[in-house]
Each structure stands twice: as C-alpha cells, then as structure tokens.
C-alpha cells in the first residue's frame, strides 16, 4: 500500500448514525484530529438509503436518538425516515462535523502495521491511502441490500426494486405489483403500495408477530415543554427506555410474558382480520421475539384490500414475466418489490481487515463473528467497532446500545492518545471468556428457539444479538478497564516483554 500524508488520530468509516455520533463525542472529549470516510455523497446511512414509501422507525423517536443530542421537535411518537435523516443532518450541522467528512471514499481494505502502530486504509479508485492511529468501523450492519437467491431472478424482465434502494421515478399507478417478503420493511411498504398500484400480491414465506402501533402527533405544548425544560424530555426518554426494558422478559427469553406478547398480537390479528383462512395464514408458528417483532396498525387492513392478495405458496422461480409458485401458477407483474432484507455480516468482516501478524478478520470470523463487548477484537489493535458482534437488542432502541459503544470506544481512543500508545489491544483470554459467557446465555434466548432469522448464521450461531437487558449492556461498556487490554507504548524503551511481544502494563 502506498505512503500517505500525516496519520490521523482517528479514521471513522461511515457517516451514518454511528459514525456521526462517534465524531461528535470524540470532539466533545477533545479529540479533533479525525476524518469520516463515507462511500456515498450524503450522510445518514440506513436512513439515507431506506426511503421506501412508509419508511419509519418502529422505536419511539425520543428513544431512537442520542441522549447527547435531544430533539424536542419530533413530530410523532414514531418518526418517518425523512425526519430521522433530518435529525442526523442537523447533528452534523450543529456539532460542525461537516468539514471532517470525506464523501465518495469507499474503503476497500485496511491493514495494521505493528512497527508504526498505524492502520493503512485503501479506497476504491484512489491512489492515496490514509494512515490512522485508530479506526472506528461504523459501516452499519444493514447497509448492503440483499436480493434473494431465487432461481431465475435475472431472467425477470419487468421492473425490480429493493426496499433499501427505492426507485422514486417508478410510477406505480395502474401497475401489477408483487412484494416479496413480510418483514419490518414490507409491513411499512405494503399499506402504501395498495393505495397506488392497481394490484398488489404479497409473497409471504413466514408470517411474523404483529403488535399494534400507537402513533401520536407531538403537540406544540409538549414541544415547547421539551424545549424549555430539557429534564422533561429526559424523563420521557427514560420512561420509553424502561417500558421497552420490561418487554425484554417476554422477547429475549421464552417466559410466561412471551405468551402475553403473543396474546396481544393474536388479539390484534383477530380484531383486524375476520377471515379464518387468512388468520391461519397470518398466525406465526414460532415464539414471539424469535424473529423481529413487527409493529403496525395498517398492515393487516392493507392485506384485505380488494386490490391486494396474500400468496403463501412458496416461490419456485422467477420467470421473464413474473413469479412462478410451487403449485405451478405463474403470476405476472409489471414490478417486483423485494423487501428481503440485508446481507448482514454474521460471518466474515464488513470490509477486508488485516490485523497484527497478517491475520485476516474475515477468515477468523468465517464461522461467525465475535468480539470483546462487541467493540474490540484481539489481534486487531486500535480498531473499534460500532454495532459489532452481539450488540443487537431485540426489545429496545439500537441507539441506546450504540451510544454506549461510542462512549466506550471514544474513551479507549482517549487512552490510546493520552498514554501515547502504539497499540491498544484487547486480551484474547478476556475476549474468549466474554464470548463463552455470551454464547451460554444466548442458548437460553428466544432467538435460538428454532426459527429462521437474519440473527443466526446457517449453522445457528448467533453473532448479532445481545442476550440481556439494555441496562446490562450499557453497564458493561461504562468503563474501559485497563486490565482488559495490552497497552504497548510508542516509546518501546518503556516496554516490558510479555508472551514474546512487546507489552507494558500502564495503570
Ligand atoms: P428482513 O427482516 O430480513 O425480512 C426479509 C423478508 O423477506 C422476510 O419476510 C423473509 O422471509 C423474506 N424473504 C427473504 N428471502 C426470501 C425468499 N427467497 N423467498 C421469499 N421470501 C423471502 O428484512 P427487512 O424487513 O428489510 O428488515 C431488516 C431489518 O431492518 C429488521 O429486522 C430491522 O432490524 C430493520 N428494520 C427496522 C425498521 C424499523 O422500523 N426500525 C424498519 C425496517 C427494517 P422469512 O421470514 O421466511 O425469512
């Protein structure tokens, strides 16, 4: 890799929620020599990409935002994607992050040089690499849209749209449309599509548990209150947080409360769907929480519209004109919408990363990703992950978890710089102990109770979810424990030898 100019203190990969949040907290902690490398031309990550009609967050906005950047002006309990994107853009503006972002920089790989303690980062189509003392990987777990591996998918001659790459120029008026998938994205898209298209056929492989969604407009008085009394907004956020925490008992673990969650969802189904056949088709056969819970008031009504049809026969193949199901019927369409989710790096690394001694993260993670507290990986010094392995909540806001990661990794970077370390690397034994405990606890969760979901690898290894309460997760990241790390100073005359490599214990 070619030489670069002066190394940065921190390189952040990705300008989505995590990358922007990390930049803000770095700056607030006095670390200003950083740059964010973003492959797109705009910030926003998932909320820039997911602009399908009806796109919104199913976690209340007051909780789906950073505690360090409260927004009194959320328009509704659950805000739409445009408003969330606006919030991210406003943070960039308010905290002056814009000048630190390098757009159209797609990282193609990075390599750690042990002698200098620097990461060397390469970009697509750019001759000049960037060197950095530390790297924050904030490229997002849901950033690569995935088309399903259905036979004949390339033979289809009509229009194809993925939910995360919406084609806003396509006019659905009068069109015959198929939607493949019935996950969190699909339940938001389908109610919008039935309003626009001539007909919509929904291809369901597995019905999900759907809970009612109570979405209220925030009135002017409440906004005013939050603006003038910030503590009131903190109380509201805390109330949402604890409300979601209590649901963990029924969602993370299979408990009597799981039956309560299921009963609420079944009541919702019964109150909205009259037809017994349709009710049966829409009744899940797995424990609530095993796959992501769906939240919608308008999904079931949309499915019962005259111009909508639920198809539960498995898809056999795509033909040039449409979709052929297992019973041999060909359904013809002008457009197929794939709400089929993302390529999530449950195994393999999000980008090629070469660590100390030439080890390759993708190889080490080939059977499932793992890390220490989801943030650091042994063998990869000075590298920090956001939304890394086993950091997903099934019951609470991902932003609360992300904020905890950001606090932790910015403190770790502070330690690296303050103590003038060449390498800050998590101890392998700590990482192994952490993961052994994690996998033991995961085996008792609903996610491992026998459904197919993007949380698990093909072998059933859970590399995505955190098996516990949000409070537990936040508490474990509250402090960077020096003992968890091997700290190697830049000035090696201060170093002592441990296990054949230069190391020192600084306290
Ligand atoms: P998803 O949850 O992975 O759902 C994909 C859907 O496509 C599933 O119904 C799946 O069926 C179906 N599918 C996949 N391959 C198929 C095939 N070959 N044939 C037929 N059906 C197929 O994807 P998503 O709905 O885009 O959601 C992904 C994640 O994004 C969510 O879990 C959530 O974390 C996030 N999200 C969040 C929000 C929010 O409001 N916060 C909104 C949207 C998305 P099976 O169930 O049978 O696999």
mmCIF file of C-alpha atoms and ligand atoms in Angstrom, residues 47 52 56-59 142 148-150 163 180-186 188 203 205-206 291-292 315 339-342 452 454-455, ligand 1:
data_model
loop_
_atom_site.group_PDB
_atom_site.id
_atom_site.type_symbol
_atom_site.label_atom_id
_atom_site.label_comp_id
_atom_site.label_asym_id
_atom_site.label_seq_id
_atom_site.Cartn_x
_atom_site.Cartn_y
_atom_site.Cartn_z
ATOM 1 C CA UNK A 47 -31.897 6.450 6.884
ATOM 2 C CA UNK A 52 -39.370 3.466 0.532
ATOM 3 C CA UNK A 56 -40.365 4.907 9.571
ATOM 4 C CA UNK A 57 -38.801 3.712 12.761
ATOM 5 C CA UNK A 58 -40.703 1.284 14.944
ATOM 6 C CA UNK A 59 -38.876 2.514 18.049
ATOM 7 C CA UNK A 142 -27.807 -3.193 7.464
ATOM 8 C CA UNK A 148 -32.842 -13.418 -2.553
ATOM 9 C CA UNK A 149 -31.237 -16.380 -4.190
ATOM 10 C CA UNK A 150 -34.349 -17.353 -6.176
ATOM 11 C CA UNK A 163 -36.798 -1.770 -0.384
ATOM 12 C CA UNK A 180 -41.561 -10.497 -1.767
ATOM 13 C CA UNK A 181 -41.075 -10.623 1.998
ATOM 14 C CA UNK A 182 -43.198 -9.761 5.012
ATOM 15 C CA UNK A 183 -40.598 -8.399 7.475
ATOM 16 C CA UNK A 184 -40.261 -4.989 9.135
ATOM 17 C CA UNK A 185 -39.754 -3.166 5.810
ATOM 18 C CA UNK A 186 -42.586 -4.948 3.970
ATOM 19 C CA UNK A 188 -44.481 -0.486 6.117
ATOM 20 C CA UNK A 203 -45.497 -13.345 -1.207
ATOM 21 C CA UNK A 205 -42.749 -17.176 3.419
ATOM 22 C CA UNK A 206 -43.155 -16.794 7.179
ATOM 23 C CA UNK A 291 -37.673 -13.022 14.697
ATOM 24 C CA UNK A 292 -38.020 -9.270 14.935
ATOM 25 C CA UNK A 315 -41.824 -19.118 -4.718
ATOM 26 C CA UNK A 339 -38.391 -6.417 0.844
ATOM 27 C CA UNK A 340 -35.958 -9.199 1.514
ATOM 28 C CA UNK A 341 -33.547 -7.582 3.934
ATOM 29 C CA UNK A 342 -29.804 -7.224 4.029
ATOM 30 C CA UNK A 452 -35.069 -18.804 10.673
ATOM 31 C CA UNK A 454 -31.077 -12.914 9.953
ATOM 32 C CA UNK A 455 -29.818 -13.040 13.538
HETATM 33 P P1 LIG B 1 -35.968 -9.000 6.991
HETATM 34 O O1 LIG B 1 -36.475 -8.765 8.351
HETATM 35 O O2 LIG B 1 -34.726 -9.782 6.804
HETATM 36 O O3 LIG B 1 -37.168 -9.656 6.196
HETATM 37 C C1 LIG B 1 -36.964 -10.188 4.917
HETATM 38 C C2 LIG B 1 -38.256 -10.790 4.431
HETATM 39 O O4 LIG B 1 -38.024 -11.342 3.158
HETATM 40 C C3 LIG B 1 -38.748 -11.924 5.324
HETATM 41 O O5 LIG B 1 -40.142 -11.915 5.358
HETATM 42 C C4 LIG B 1 -38.212 -13.149 4.594
HETATM 43 O O6 LIG B 1 -38.937 -14.335 4.858
HETATM 44 C C5 LIG B 1 -38.398 -12.701 3.166
HETATM 45 N N1 LIG B 1 -37.570 -13.438 2.231
HETATM 46 C C6 LIG B 1 -36.214 -13.431 2.166
HETATM 47 N N2 LIG B 1 -35.808 -14.241 1.178
HETATM 48 C C7 LIG B 1 -36.932 -14.765 0.627
HETATM 49 C C8 LIG B 1 -37.167 -15.692 -0.413
HETATM 50 N N3 LIG B 1 -36.163 -16.258 -1.102
HETATM 51 N N4 LIG B 1 -38.459 -16.006 -0.707
HETATM 52 C C9 LIG B 1 -39.476 -15.451 -0.010
HETATM 53 N N5 LIG B 1 -39.317 -14.582 0.997
HETATM 54 C C10 LIG B 1 -38.051 -14.250 1.300
HETATM 55 O O7 LIG B 1 -35.736 -7.625 6.182
HETATM 56 P P2 LIG B 1 -36.399 -6.207 6.433
HETATM 57 O O8 LIG B 1 -37.864 -6.302 6.539
HETATM 58 O O9 LIG B 1 -35.830 -5.295 5.404
HETATM 59 O O10 LIG B 1 -35.843 -5.819 7.845
HETATM 60 C C11 LIG B 1 -34.463 -5.996 8.151
HETATM 61 C C12 LIG B 1 -34.155 -5.361 9.458
HETATM 62 O O11 LIG B 1 -34.138 -3.962 9.252
HETATM 63 C C13 LIG B 1 -35.195 -5.575 10.536
HETATM 64 O O12 LIG B 1 -35.044 -6.780 11.223
HETATM 65 C C14 LIG B 1 -34.946 -4.391 11.399
HETATM 66 O O13 LIG B 1 -33.867 -4.632 12.257
HETATM 67 C C15 LIG B 1 -34.578 -3.335 10.398
HETATM 68 N N6 LIG B 1 -35.757 -2.517 10.083
HETATM 69 C C16 LIG B 1 -36.168 -1.701 11.061
HETATM 70 C C17 LIG B 1 -37.245 -0.925 10.849
HETATM 71 C C18 LIG B 1 -37.658 -0.029 11.951
HETATM 72 O O14 LIG B 1 -38.760 0.489 11.891
HETATM 73 N N7 LIG B 1 -36.838 0.177 12.977
HETATM 74 C C19 LIG B 1 -37.947 -0.948 9.645
HETATM 75 C C20 LIG B 1 -37.489 -1.779 8.643
HETATM 76 C C21 LIG B 1 -36.387 -2.567 8.883
HETATM 77 P P3 LIG B 1 -38.562 -15.283 6.114
HETATM 78 O O15 LIG B 1 -39.108 -14.555 7.311
HETATM 79 O O16 LIG B 1 -39.235 -16.553 5.827
HETATM 80 O O17 LIG B 1 -37.071 -15.389 6.141
#
